[in-house]
mmCIF file with all atom_site columns, C-alpha atoms and ligand atoms in Angstrom:
data_model
loop_
_atom_site.group_PDB
_atom_site.id
_atom_site.type_symbol
_atom_site.label_atom_id
_atom_site.label_alt_id
_atom_site.label_comp_id
_atom_site.label_asym_id
_atom_site.label_entity_id
_atom_site.label_seq_id
_atom_site.pdbx_PDB_ins_code
_atom_site.Cartn_x
_atom_site.Cartn_y
_atom_site.Cartn_z
_atom_site.occupancy
_atom_site.B_iso_or_equiv
_atom_site.pdbx_formal_charge
_atom_site.auth_seq_id
_atom_site.auth_comp_id
_atom_site.auth_asym_id
_atom_site.auth_atom_id
_atom_site.pdbx_PDB_model_num
ATOM   1   C  CA  . VAL A 1 1   ? 9.906   5.937   -1.583 1.00 93.00 ? 1   VAL A CA  1
ATOM   2   C  CA  . ALA A 1 2   ? 11.084  9.323   -0.358 1.00 95.00 ? 2   ALA A CA  1
ATOM   3   C  CA  . PHE A 1 3   ? 8.988   10.661  2.489  1.00 98.00 ? 3   PHE A CA  1
ATOM   4   C  CA  . SER A 1 4   ? 9.815   13.998  4.116  1.00 98.00 ? 4   SER A CA  1
ATOM   5   C  CA  . ASP A 1 5   ? 9.667   15.214  7.712  1.00 98.00 ? 5   ASP A CA  1
ATOM   6   C  CA  . LYS A 1 6   ? 6.843   17.456  6.628  1.00 98.00 ? 6   LYS A CA  1
ATOM   7   C  CA  . GLN A 1 7   ? 4.842   14.596  5.128  1.00 98.00 ? 7   GLN A CA  1
ATOM   8   C  CA  . GLU A 1 8   ? 5.258   12.588  8.320  1.00 98.00 ? 8   GLU A CA  1
ATOM   9   C  CA  . ALA A 1 9   ? 4.163   15.583  10.415 1.00 98.00 ? 9   ALA A CA  1
ATOM   10  C  CA  . LEU A 1 10  ? 1.079   16.001  8.207  1.00 98.00 ? 10  LEU A CA  1
ATOM   11  C  CA  . VAL A 1 11  ? 0.071   12.355  8.651  1.00 98.00 ? 11  VAL A CA  1
ATOM   12  C  CA  . ASN A 1 12  ? 0.682   12.598  12.417 1.00 98.00 ? 12  ASN A CA  1
ATOM   13  C  CA  . GLY A 1 13  ? -1.478  15.696  12.617 1.00 98.00 ? 13  GLY A CA  1
ATOM   14  C  CA  . ALA A 1 14  ? -4.314  13.984  10.759 1.00 98.00 ? 14  ALA A CA  1
ATOM   15  C  CA  . TYR A 1 15  ? -4.055  10.977  13.077 1.00 98.00 ? 15  TYR A CA  1
ATOM   16  C  CA  . GLU A 1 16  ? -4.301  13.274  16.124 1.00 98.00 ? 16  GLU A CA  1
ATOM   17  C  CA  . ALA A 1 17  ? -7.420  14.874  14.623 1.00 98.00 ? 17  ALA A CA  1
ATOM   18  C  CA  . PHE A 1 18  ? -8.970  11.383  14.233 1.00 98.00 ? 18  PHE A CA  1
ATOM   19  C  CA  . LYS A 1 19  ? -8.015  10.518  17.840 1.00 98.00 ? 19  LYS A CA  1
ATOM   20  C  CA  . ALA A 1 20  ? -9.819  13.611  19.114 1.00 98.00 ? 20  ALA A CA  1
ATOM   21  C  CA  . ASP A 1 21  ? -13.168 11.864  18.569 1.00 98.00 ? 21  ASP A CA  1
ATOM   22  C  CA  . ILE A 1 22  ? -12.703 8.210   17.705 1.00 97.00 ? 22  ILE A CA  1
ATOM   23  C  CA  . PRO A 1 23  ? -16.400 7.167   17.971 1.00 97.00 ? 23  PRO A CA  1
ATOM   24  C  CA  . LYS A 1 24  ? -17.508 10.006  15.675 1.00 98.00 ? 24  LYS A CA  1
ATOM   25  C  CA  . TYR A 1 25  ? -14.852 9.409   13.049 1.00 98.00 ? 25  TYR A CA  1
ATOM   26  C  CA  . SER A 1 26  ? -15.224 5.641   13.233 1.00 98.00 ? 26  SER A CA  1
ATOM   27  C  CA  . VAL A 1 27  ? -18.844 6.110   12.172 1.00 98.00 ? 27  VAL A CA  1
ATOM   28  C  CA  . VAL A 1 28  ? -17.725 8.246   9.213  1.00 98.00 ? 28  VAL A CA  1
ATOM   29  C  CA  . PHE A 1 29  ? -15.160 5.587   8.292  1.00 98.00 ? 29  PHE A CA  1
ATOM   30  C  CA  . TYR A 1 30  ? -17.429 2.523   8.429  1.00 98.00 ? 30  TYR A CA  1
ATOM   31  C  CA  . THR A 1 31  ? -20.375 4.308   6.859  1.00 97.00 ? 31  THR A CA  1
ATOM   32  C  CA  . SER A 1 32  ? -18.192 5.272   3.909  1.00 98.00 ? 32  SER A CA  1
ATOM   33  C  CA  . ILE A 1 33  ? -16.946 1.688   3.546  1.00 97.00 ? 33  ILE A CA  1
ATOM   34  C  CA  . LEU A 1 34  ? -20.462 0.228   3.669  1.00 96.00 ? 34  LEU A CA  1
ATOM   35  C  CA  . GLU A 1 35  ? -21.775 2.747   1.131  1.00 96.00 ? 35  GLU A CA  1
ATOM   36  C  CA  . LYS A 1 36  ? -19.231 1.581   -1.428 1.00 96.00 ? 36  LYS A CA  1
ATOM   37  C  CA  . ALA A 1 37  ? -19.023 -2.058  -0.387 1.00 94.00 ? 37  ALA A CA  1
ATOM   38  C  CA  . PRO A 1 38  ? -22.156 -3.269  1.433  1.00 93.00 ? 38  PRO A CA  1
ATOM   39  C  CA  . ALA A 1 39  ? -20.719 -6.791  1.556  1.00 90.00 ? 39  ALA A CA  1
ATOM   40  C  CA  . ALA A 1 40  ? -18.076 -5.568  4.025  1.00 91.00 ? 40  ALA A CA  1
ATOM   41  C  CA  . LYS A 1 41  ? -20.796 -6.059  6.625  1.00 92.00 ? 41  LYS A CA  1
ATOM   42  C  CA  . ASN A 1 42  ? -20.261 -9.801  6.313  1.00 91.00 ? 42  ASN A CA  1
ATOM   43  C  CA  . LEU A 1 43  ? -16.485 -9.532  6.729  1.00 92.00 ? 43  LEU A CA  1
ATOM   44  C  CA  . PHE A 1 44  ? -16.592 -7.847  10.119 1.00 93.00 ? 44  PHE A CA  1
ATOM   45  C  CA  . SER A 1 45  ? -18.688 -9.523  12.821 1.00 91.00 ? 45  SER A CA  1
ATOM   46  C  CA  . PHE A 1 46  ? -18.851 -6.254  14.776 1.00 94.00 ? 46  PHE A CA  1
ATOM   47  C  CA  . LEU A 1 47  ? -20.891 -4.624  11.970 1.00 93.00 ? 47  LEU A CA  1
ATOM   48  C  CA  . ALA A 1 48  ? -23.695 -7.178  12.276 1.00 88.00 ? 48  ALA A CA  1
ATOM   49  C  CA  . ASN A 1 49  ? -25.855 -4.728  14.223 1.00 86.00 ? 49  ASN A CA  1
ATOM   50  C  CA  . GLY A 1 50  ? -24.972 -1.751  12.044 1.00 92.00 ? 50  GLY A CA  1
ATOM   51  C  CA  . VAL A 1 51  ? -22.456 1.030   12.678 1.00 95.00 ? 51  VAL A CA  1
ATOM   52  C  CA  . ASP A 1 52  ? -22.725 1.364   16.464 1.00 94.00 ? 52  ASP A CA  1
ATOM   53  C  CA  . PRO A 1 53  ? -20.093 3.765   17.861 1.00 93.00 ? 53  PRO A CA  1
ATOM   54  C  CA  . SER A 1 54  ? -20.609 2.404   21.379 1.00 93.00 ? 54  SER A CA  1
ATOM   55  C  CA  . ASN A 1 55  ? -19.341 -1.011  20.249 1.00 95.00 ? 55  ASN A CA  1
ATOM   56  C  CA  . PRO A 1 56  ? -15.719 -1.056  21.426 1.00 95.00 ? 56  PRO A CA  1
ATOM   57  C  CA  . LYS A 1 57  ? -14.725 -3.634  18.793 1.00 96.00 ? 57  LYS A CA  1
ATOM   58  C  CA  . LEU A 1 58  ? -15.695 -1.251  16.065 1.00 95.00 ? 58  LEU A CA  1
ATOM   59  C  CA  . THR A 1 59  ? -13.692 1.682   17.416 1.00 97.00 ? 59  THR A CA  1
ATOM   60  C  CA  . THR A 1 60  ? -10.704 -0.474  18.405 1.00 97.00 ? 60  THR A CA  1
ATOM   61  C  CA  . HIS A 1 61  ? -10.420 -1.907  14.886 1.00 97.00 ? 61  HIS A CA  1
ATOM   62  C  CA  . ALA A 1 62  ? -10.615 1.528   13.307 1.00 98.00 ? 62  ALA A CA  1
ATOM   63  C  CA  . GLU A 1 63  ? -8.069  2.939   15.731 1.00 98.00 ? 63  GLU A CA  1
ATOM   64  C  CA  . LYS A 1 64  ? -5.684  0.086   14.958 1.00 98.00 ? 64  LYS A CA  1
ATOM   65  C  CA  . LEU A 1 65  ? -5.946  0.621   11.213 1.00 98.00 ? 65  LEU A CA  1
ATOM   66  C  CA  . PHE A 1 66  ? -5.451  4.389   11.443 1.00 98.00 ? 66  PHE A CA  1
ATOM   67  C  CA  . GLY A 1 67  ? -2.532  3.812   13.835 1.00 98.00 ? 67  GLY A CA  1
ATOM   68  C  CA  . LEU A 1 68  ? -0.857  1.490   11.333 1.00 98.00 ? 68  LEU A CA  1
ATOM   69  C  CA  . VAL A 1 69  ? -1.096  4.165   8.621  1.00 98.00 ? 69  VAL A CA  1
ATOM   70  C  CA  . ARG A 1 70  ? 0.594   6.563   10.992 1.00 98.00 ? 70  ARG A CA  1
ATOM   71  C  CA  . ASP A 1 71  ? 3.321   3.961   11.734 1.00 98.00 ? 71  ASP A CA  1
ATOM   72  C  CA  . SER A 1 72  ? 3.716   3.508   7.997  1.00 98.00 ? 72  SER A CA  1
ATOM   73  C  CA  . ALA A 1 73  ? 4.481   7.220   7.610  1.00 98.00 ? 73  ALA A CA  1
ATOM   74  C  CA  . ALA A 1 74  ? 7.071   6.992   10.404 1.00 98.00 ? 74  ALA A CA  1
ATOM   75  C  CA  . GLN A 1 75  ? 8.721   3.980   8.736  1.00 98.00 ? 75  GLN A CA  1
ATOM   76  C  CA  . LEU A 1 76  ? 8.758   5.713   5.359  1.00 98.00 ? 76  LEU A CA  1
ATOM   77  C  CA  . LYS A 1 77  ? 10.432  8.782   6.812  1.00 98.00 ? 77  LYS A CA  1
ATOM   78  C  CA  . ALA A 1 78  ? 12.980  6.692   8.720  1.00 98.00 ? 78  ALA A CA  1
ATOM   79  C  CA  . SER A 1 79  ? 13.912  4.197   6.003  1.00 97.00 ? 79  SER A CA  1
ATOM   80  C  CA  . GLY A 1 80  ? 11.903  4.839   2.834  1.00 97.00 ? 80  GLY A CA  1
ATOM   81  C  CA  . ALA A 1 81  ? 10.182  1.461   3.139  1.00 97.00 ? 81  ALA A CA  1
ATOM   82  C  CA  . VAL A 1 82  ? 7.345   -0.181  5.089  1.00 97.00 ? 82  VAL A CA  1
ATOM   83  C  CA  . VAL A 1 83  ? 7.557   -3.598  6.695  1.00 96.00 ? 83  VAL A CA  1
ATOM   84  C  CA  . ALA A 1 84  ? 4.305   -5.215  7.815  1.00 96.00 ? 84  ALA A CA  1
ATOM   85  C  CA  . ASP A 1 85  ? 3.902   -7.978  10.358 1.00 94.00 ? 85  ASP A CA  1
ATOM   86  C  CA  . ALA A 1 86  ? 3.742   -11.417 8.699  1.00 93.00 ? 86  ALA A CA  1
ATOM   87  C  CA  . ALA A 1 87  ? 0.511   -12.008 10.625 1.00 94.00 ? 87  ALA A CA  1
ATOM   88  C  CA  . LEU A 1 88  ? -1.067  -9.004  8.968  1.00 96.00 ? 88  LEU A CA  1
ATOM   89  C  CA  . GLY A 1 89  ? -0.363  -10.465 5.539  1.00 95.00 ? 89  GLY A CA  1
ATOM   90  C  CA  . ALA A 1 90  ? -1.669  -13.859 6.637  1.00 95.00 ? 90  ALA A CA  1
ATOM   91  C  CA  . VAL A 1 91  ? -5.018  -12.499 7.882  1.00 95.00 ? 91  VAL A CA  1
ATOM   92  C  CA  . HIS A 1 92  ? -5.703  -10.617 4.678  1.00 96.00 ? 92  HIS A CA  1
ATOM   93  C  CA  . SER A 1 93  ? -4.567  -13.344 2.305  1.00 95.00 ? 93  SER A CA  1
ATOM   94  C  CA  . GLN A 1 94  ? -6.735  -15.852 4.198  1.00 93.00 ? 94  GLN A CA  1
ATOM   95  C  CA  . LYS A 1 95  ? -9.733  -13.569 3.751  1.00 91.00 ? 95  LYS A CA  1
ATOM   96  C  CA  . ALA A 1 96  ? -8.680  -13.081 0.096  1.00 91.00 ? 96  ALA A CA  1
ATOM   97  C  CA  . VAL A 1 97  ? -8.833  -9.276  0.437  1.00 94.00 ? 97  VAL A CA  1
ATOM   98  C  CA  . ASN A 1 98  ? -8.428  -7.807  -3.050 1.00 94.00 ? 98  ASN A CA  1
ATOM   99  C  CA  . ASP A 1 99  ? -7.243  -4.537  -4.612 1.00 96.00 ? 99  ASP A CA  1
ATOM   100 C  CA  . ALA A 1 100 ? -10.778 -3.189  -5.044 1.00 96.00 ? 100 ALA A CA  1
ATOM   101 C  CA  . GLN A 1 101 ? -11.337 -3.628  -1.311 1.00 96.00 ? 101 GLN A CA  1
ATOM   102 C  CA  . PHE A 1 102 ? -8.017  -1.952  -0.478 1.00 98.00 ? 102 PHE A CA  1
ATOM   103 C  CA  . LEU A 1 103 ? -9.178  0.993   -2.594 1.00 98.00 ? 103 LEU A CA  1
ATOM   104 C  CA  . VAL A 1 104 ? -12.535 1.236   -0.787 1.00 98.00 ? 104 VAL A CA  1
ATOM   105 C  CA  . VAL A 1 105 ? -10.762 1.361   2.574  1.00 98.00 ? 105 VAL A CA  1
ATOM   106 C  CA  . LYS A 1 106 ? -8.283  3.938   1.254  1.00 98.00 ? 106 LYS A CA  1
ATOM   107 C  CA  . GLU A 1 107 ? -11.044 6.232   0.034  1.00 98.00 ? 107 GLU A CA  1
ATOM   108 C  CA  . ALA A 1 108 ? -12.888 5.884   3.339  1.00 98.00 ? 108 ALA A CA  1
ATOM   109 C  CA  . LEU A 1 109 ? -9.672  6.665   5.235  1.00 98.00 ? 109 LEU A CA  1
ATOM   110 C  CA  . VAL A 1 110 ? -9.035  9.823   3.192  1.00 98.00 ? 110 VAL A CA  1
ATOM   111 C  CA  . LYS A 1 111 ? -12.643 10.957  3.534  1.00 98.00 ? 111 LYS A CA  1
ATOM   112 C  CA  . THR A 1 112 ? -12.594 10.416  7.305  1.00 98.00 ? 112 THR A CA  1
ATOM   113 C  CA  . LEU A 1 113 ? -9.301  12.230  7.859  1.00 98.00 ? 113 LEU A CA  1
ATOM   114 C  CA  . LYS A 1 114 ? -10.500 15.081  5.673  1.00 98.00 ? 114 LYS A CA  1
ATOM   115 C  CA  . GLU A 1 115 ? -13.526 15.531  7.882  1.00 98.00 ? 115 GLU A CA  1
ATOM   116 C  CA  . ALA A 1 116 ? -11.407 15.259  11.058 1.00 98.00 ? 116 ALA A CA  1
ATOM   117 C  CA  . VAL A 1 117 ? -8.778  17.760  9.882  1.00 98.00 ? 117 VAL A CA  1
ATOM   118 C  CA  . GLY A 1 118 ? -11.264 20.314  8.562  1.00 98.00 ? 118 GLY A CA  1
ATOM   119 C  CA  . ALA A 1 119 ? -9.882  23.590  7.200  1.00 97.00 ? 119 ALA A CA  1
ATOM   120 C  CA  . LYS A 1 120 ? -6.274  22.422  7.517  1.00 96.00 ? 120 LYS A CA  1
ATOM   121 C  CA  . TRP A 1 121 ? -6.820  19.723  4.871  1.00 98.00 ? 121 TRP A CA  1
ATOM   122 C  CA  . SER A 1 122 ? -4.612  20.139  1.775  1.00 98.00 ? 122 SER A CA  1
ATOM   123 C  CA  . ASP A 1 123 ? -3.589  18.270  -1.356 1.00 98.00 ? 123 ASP A CA  1
ATOM   124 C  CA  . GLU A 1 124 ? -0.183  17.771  0.228  1.00 98.00 ? 124 GLU A CA  1
ATOM   125 C  CA  . LEU A 1 125 ? -1.758  16.164  3.300  1.00 98.00 ? 125 LEU A CA  1
ATOM   126 C  CA  . SER A 1 126 ? -4.012  14.000  1.159  1.00 98.00 ? 126 SER A CA  1
ATOM   127 C  CA  . GLY A 1 127 ? -1.014  12.879  -0.897 1.00 98.00 ? 127 GLY A CA  1
ATOM   128 C  CA  . ALA A 1 128 ? 1.034   12.017  2.202  1.00 98.00 ? 128 ALA A CA  1
ATOM   129 C  CA  . VAL A 1 129 ? -1.805  9.912   3.648  1.00 98.00 ? 129 VAL A CA  1
ATOM   130 C  CA  . GLU A 1 130 ? -2.278  8.129   0.325  1.00 98.00 ? 130 GLU A CA  1
ATOM   131 C  CA  . VAL A 1 131 ? 1.418   7.253   0.000  1.00 98.00 ? 131 VAL A CA  1
ATOM   132 C  CA  . ALA A 1 132 ? 1.540   5.976   3.602  1.00 98.00 ? 132 ALA A CA  1
ATOM   133 C  CA  . TYR A 1 133 ? -1.572  3.835   2.980  1.00 98.00 ? 133 TYR A CA  1
ATOM   134 C  CA  . ASP A 1 134 ? -0.453  2.523   -0.429 1.00 98.00 ? 134 ASP A CA  1
ATOM   135 C  CA  . GLU A 1 135 ? 2.968   1.495   0.864  1.00 98.00 ? 135 GLU A CA  1
ATOM   136 C  CA  . LEU A 1 136 ? 1.360   -0.217  3.878  1.00 98.00 ? 136 LEU A CA  1
ATOM   137 C  CA  . ALA A 1 137 ? -1.111  -2.036  1.631  1.00 98.00 ? 137 ALA A CA  1
ATOM   138 C  CA  . ALA A 1 138 ? 1.768   -3.159  -0.618 1.00 97.00 ? 138 ALA A CA  1
ATOM   139 C  CA  . ALA A 1 139 ? 3.667   -4.454  2.440  1.00 97.00 ? 139 ALA A CA  1
ATOM   140 C  CA  . ILE A 1 140 ? 0.597   -6.428  3.559  1.00 97.00 ? 140 ILE A CA  1
ATOM   141 C  CA  . LYS A 1 141 ? 0.111   -7.889  0.065  1.00 95.00 ? 141 LYS A CA  1
ATOM   142 C  CA  . LYS A 1 142 ? 3.755   -9.011  -0.100 1.00 92.00 ? 142 LYS A CA  1
ATOM   143 C  CA  . ALA A 1 143 ? 2.780   -11.863 2.202  1.00 81.00 ? 143 ALA A CA  1
ATOM   144 C  CA  . TYR A 1 144 ? 0.146   -13.213 -0.224 1.00 85.00 ? 144 TYR A CA  1
HETATM 145 C  C1  . HEM B 2 .   ? -7.892  -7.910  10.078 1.00 94.03 ? 1   HEM B C1  1
HETATM 146 C  C2  . HEM B 2 .   ? -5.294  -3.909  9.330  1.00 94.03 ? 1   HEM B C2  1
HETATM 147 C  C3  . HEM B 2 .   ? -7.097  -3.579  4.857  1.00 94.03 ? 1   HEM B C3  1
HETATM 148 C  C4  . HEM B 2 .   ? -10.303 -6.975  6.000  1.00 94.03 ? 1   HEM B C4  1
HETATM 149 C  C5  . HEM B 2 .   ? -6.990  -6.887  10.249 1.00 94.03 ? 1   HEM B C5  1
HETATM 150 C  C6  . HEM B 2 .   ? -6.165  -6.696  11.412 1.00 94.03 ? 1   HEM B C6  1
HETATM 151 C  C7  . HEM B 2 .   ? -5.478  -5.546  11.223 1.00 94.03 ? 1   HEM B C7  1
HETATM 152 C  C8  . HEM B 2 .   ? -5.818  -5.031  9.922  1.00 94.03 ? 1   HEM B C8  1
HETATM 153 C  C9  . HEM B 2 .   ? -4.497  -4.902  12.185 1.00 94.03 ? 1   HEM B C9  1
HETATM 154 C  C10 . HEM B 2 .   ? -6.070  -7.641  12.607 1.00 94.03 ? 1   HEM B C10 1
HETATM 155 C  C11 . HEM B 2 .   ? -7.303  -7.664  13.390 1.00 94.03 ? 1   HEM B C11 1
HETATM 156 C  C12 . HEM B 2 .   ? -7.571  -6.368  14.047 1.00 94.03 ? 1   HEM B C12 1
HETATM 157 O  O1  . HEM B 2 .   ? -8.212  -5.518  13.423 1.00 94.03 ? 1   HEM B O1  1
HETATM 158 O  O2  . HEM B 2 .   ? -7.160  -6.213  15.180 1.00 94.03 ? 1   HEM B O2  1
HETATM 159 C  C13 . HEM B 2 .   ? -5.504  -3.519  8.023  1.00 94.03 ? 1   HEM B C13 1
HETATM 160 C  C14 . HEM B 2 .   ? -4.778  -2.464  7.338  1.00 94.03 ? 1   HEM B C14 1
HETATM 161 C  C15 . HEM B 2 .   ? -5.284  -2.383  6.080  1.00 94.03 ? 1   HEM B C15 1
HETATM 162 C  C16 . HEM B 2 .   ? -6.321  -3.376  5.978  1.00 94.03 ? 1   HEM B C16 1
HETATM 163 C  C17 . HEM B 2 .   ? -3.677  -1.634  7.966  1.00 94.03 ? 1   HEM B C17 1
HETATM 164 C  C18 . HEM B 2 .   ? -4.910  -1.470  4.929  1.00 94.03 ? 1   HEM B C18 1
HETATM 165 C  C19 . HEM B 2 .   ? -3.699  -0.966  4.736  1.00 94.03 ? 1   HEM B C19 1
HETATM 166 C  C20 . HEM B 2 .   ? -8.172  -4.419  4.789  1.00 94.03 ? 1   HEM B C20 1
HETATM 167 C  C21 . HEM B 2 .   ? -9.116  -4.501  3.700  1.00 94.03 ? 1   HEM B C21 1
HETATM 168 C  C22 . HEM B 2 .   ? -10.032 -5.430  4.043  1.00 94.03 ? 1   HEM B C22 1
HETATM 169 C  C23 . HEM B 2 .   ? -9.655  -5.974  5.326  1.00 94.03 ? 1   HEM B C23 1
HETATM 170 C  C24 . HEM B 2 .   ? -9.042  -3.661  2.436  1.00 94.03 ? 1   HEM B C24 1
HETATM 171 C  C25 . HEM B 2 .   ? -11.245 -5.867  3.261  1.00 94.03 ? 1   HEM B C25 1
HETATM 172 C  C26 . HEM B 2 .   ? -12.263 -5.076  3.084  1.00 94.03 ? 1   HEM B C26 1
HETATM 173 C  C27 . HEM B 2 .   ? -9.898  -7.542  7.179  1.00 94.03 ? 1   HEM B C27 1
HETATM 174 C  C28 . HEM B 2 .   ? -10.560 -8.673  7.802  1.00 94.03 ? 1   HEM B C28 1
HETATM 175 C  C29 . HEM B 2 .   ? -9.863  -8.934  8.970  1.00 94.03 ? 1   HEM B C29 1
HETATM 176 C  C30 . HEM B 2 .   ? -8.792  -7.978  9.043  1.00 94.03 ? 1   HEM B C30 1
HETATM 177 C  C31 . HEM B 2 .   ? -11.781 -9.386  7.256  1.00 94.03 ? 1   HEM B C31 1
HETATM 178 C  C32 . HEM B 2 .   ? -10.193 -10.020 9.986  1.00 94.03 ? 1   HEM B C32 1
HETATM 179 C  C33 . HEM B 2 .   ? -11.192 -9.425  10.937 1.00 94.03 ? 1   HEM B C33 1
HETATM 180 C  C34 . HEM B 2 .   ? -11.656 -10.386 11.973 1.00 94.03 ? 1   HEM B C34 1
HETATM 181 O  O3  . HEM B 2 .   ? -12.244 -11.386 11.604 1.00 94.03 ? 1   HEM B O3  1
HETATM 182 O  O4  . HEM B 2 .   ? -11.397 -10.121 13.145 1.00 94.03 ? 1   HEM B O4  1
HETATM 183 N  N1  . HEM B 2 .   ? -6.746  -5.874  9.353  1.00 94.03 ? 1   HEM B N1  1
HETATM 184 N  N2  . HEM B 2 .   ? -6.428  -4.036  7.179  1.00 94.03 ? 1   HEM B N2  1
HETATM 185 N  N3  . HEM B 2 .   ? -8.518  -5.332  5.759  1.00 94.03 ? 1   HEM B N3  1
HETATM 186 N  N4  . HEM B 2 .   ? -8.857  -7.166  7.955  1.00 94.03 ? 1   HEM B N4  1
HETATM 187 FE FE1 . HEM B 2 .   ? -7.658  -5.605  7.576  1.00 94.03 ? 1   HEM B FE1 1
HETATM 188 C  C1  . ISQ B 3 .   ? -9.651  -3.642  7.756  1.00 94.03 ? 2   ISQ B C1  1
HETATM 189 N  N1  . ISQ B 3 .   ? -8.911  -4.417  8.475  1.00 94.03 ? 2   ISQ B N1  1
HETATM 190 C  C2  . ISQ B 3 .   ? -9.016  -4.377  9.766  1.00 94.03 ? 2   ISQ B C2  1
HETATM 191 C  C3  . ISQ B 3 .   ? -9.861  -3.573  10.407 1.00 94.03 ? 2   ISQ B C3  1
HETATM 192 C  C4  . ISQ B 3 .   ? -10.643 -2.744  9.669  1.00 94.03 ? 2   ISQ B C4  1
HETATM 193 C  C5  . ISQ B 3 .   ? -11.533 -1.891  10.254 1.00 94.03 ? 2   ISQ B C5  1
HETATM 194 C  C6  . ISQ B 3 .   ? -12.303 -1.099  9.496  1.00 94.03 ? 2   ISQ B C6  1
HETATM 195 C  C7  . ISQ B 3 .   ? -12.225 -1.149  8.146  1.00 94.03 ? 2   ISQ B C7  1
HETATM 196 C  C8  . ISQ B 3 .   ? -11.350 -1.964  7.549  1.00 94.03 ? 2   ISQ B C8  1
HETATM 197 C  C9  . ISQ B 3 .   ? -10.545 -2.787  8.313  1.00 94.03 ? 2   ISQ B C9  1
#
């Protein structure tokens, strides 16, 4: 897909806003996921004791996922396509992660970045994040 310099800059800016307070925004992210999909608690061992922002596993996993969405935007701008690590496909196919779950994570991602970005949030930014996420999710699912 076509992805402009501006779209990449918007996704980068949103990622920087998330990075400004990773514990805070990780709580927003996981809370949103658990609201829509309470069973996600059983998928991630680090959620066993609830959404604890002082648990480094919780923040590290969120940071990795948000970082991959940012990388996806960079790949889209550079080549118009996203390639995901084979291992990333393998993990998710083994856990039988489905489209409904990908949607829950996408909605939580958008909600979290919206809160992080604040007044600078826009439809254009939302759209750029969604394309970067959707193309990354498609690349992961290619390995199924
Ligand atoms: C593992 C990224 C979507 C469930 C992982 C890992 C990464 C990752 C990098 C490797 C372990 C780690 O976190 O370091 C992503 C990305 C996604 C995505 C970029 C979306 C584009 C999902 C969805 C689910 C899911 C929708 C299901 C709700 C899992 C599970 C693991 C995992 C269960 C294994 C966790 C463990 O046991 O350590 N994912 N993921 N992922 N992911 Fe995802
Ligand atoms: C999916 N895969 C890996 C890590 C994650 C962290 C939070 C929410 C979803 C995730």
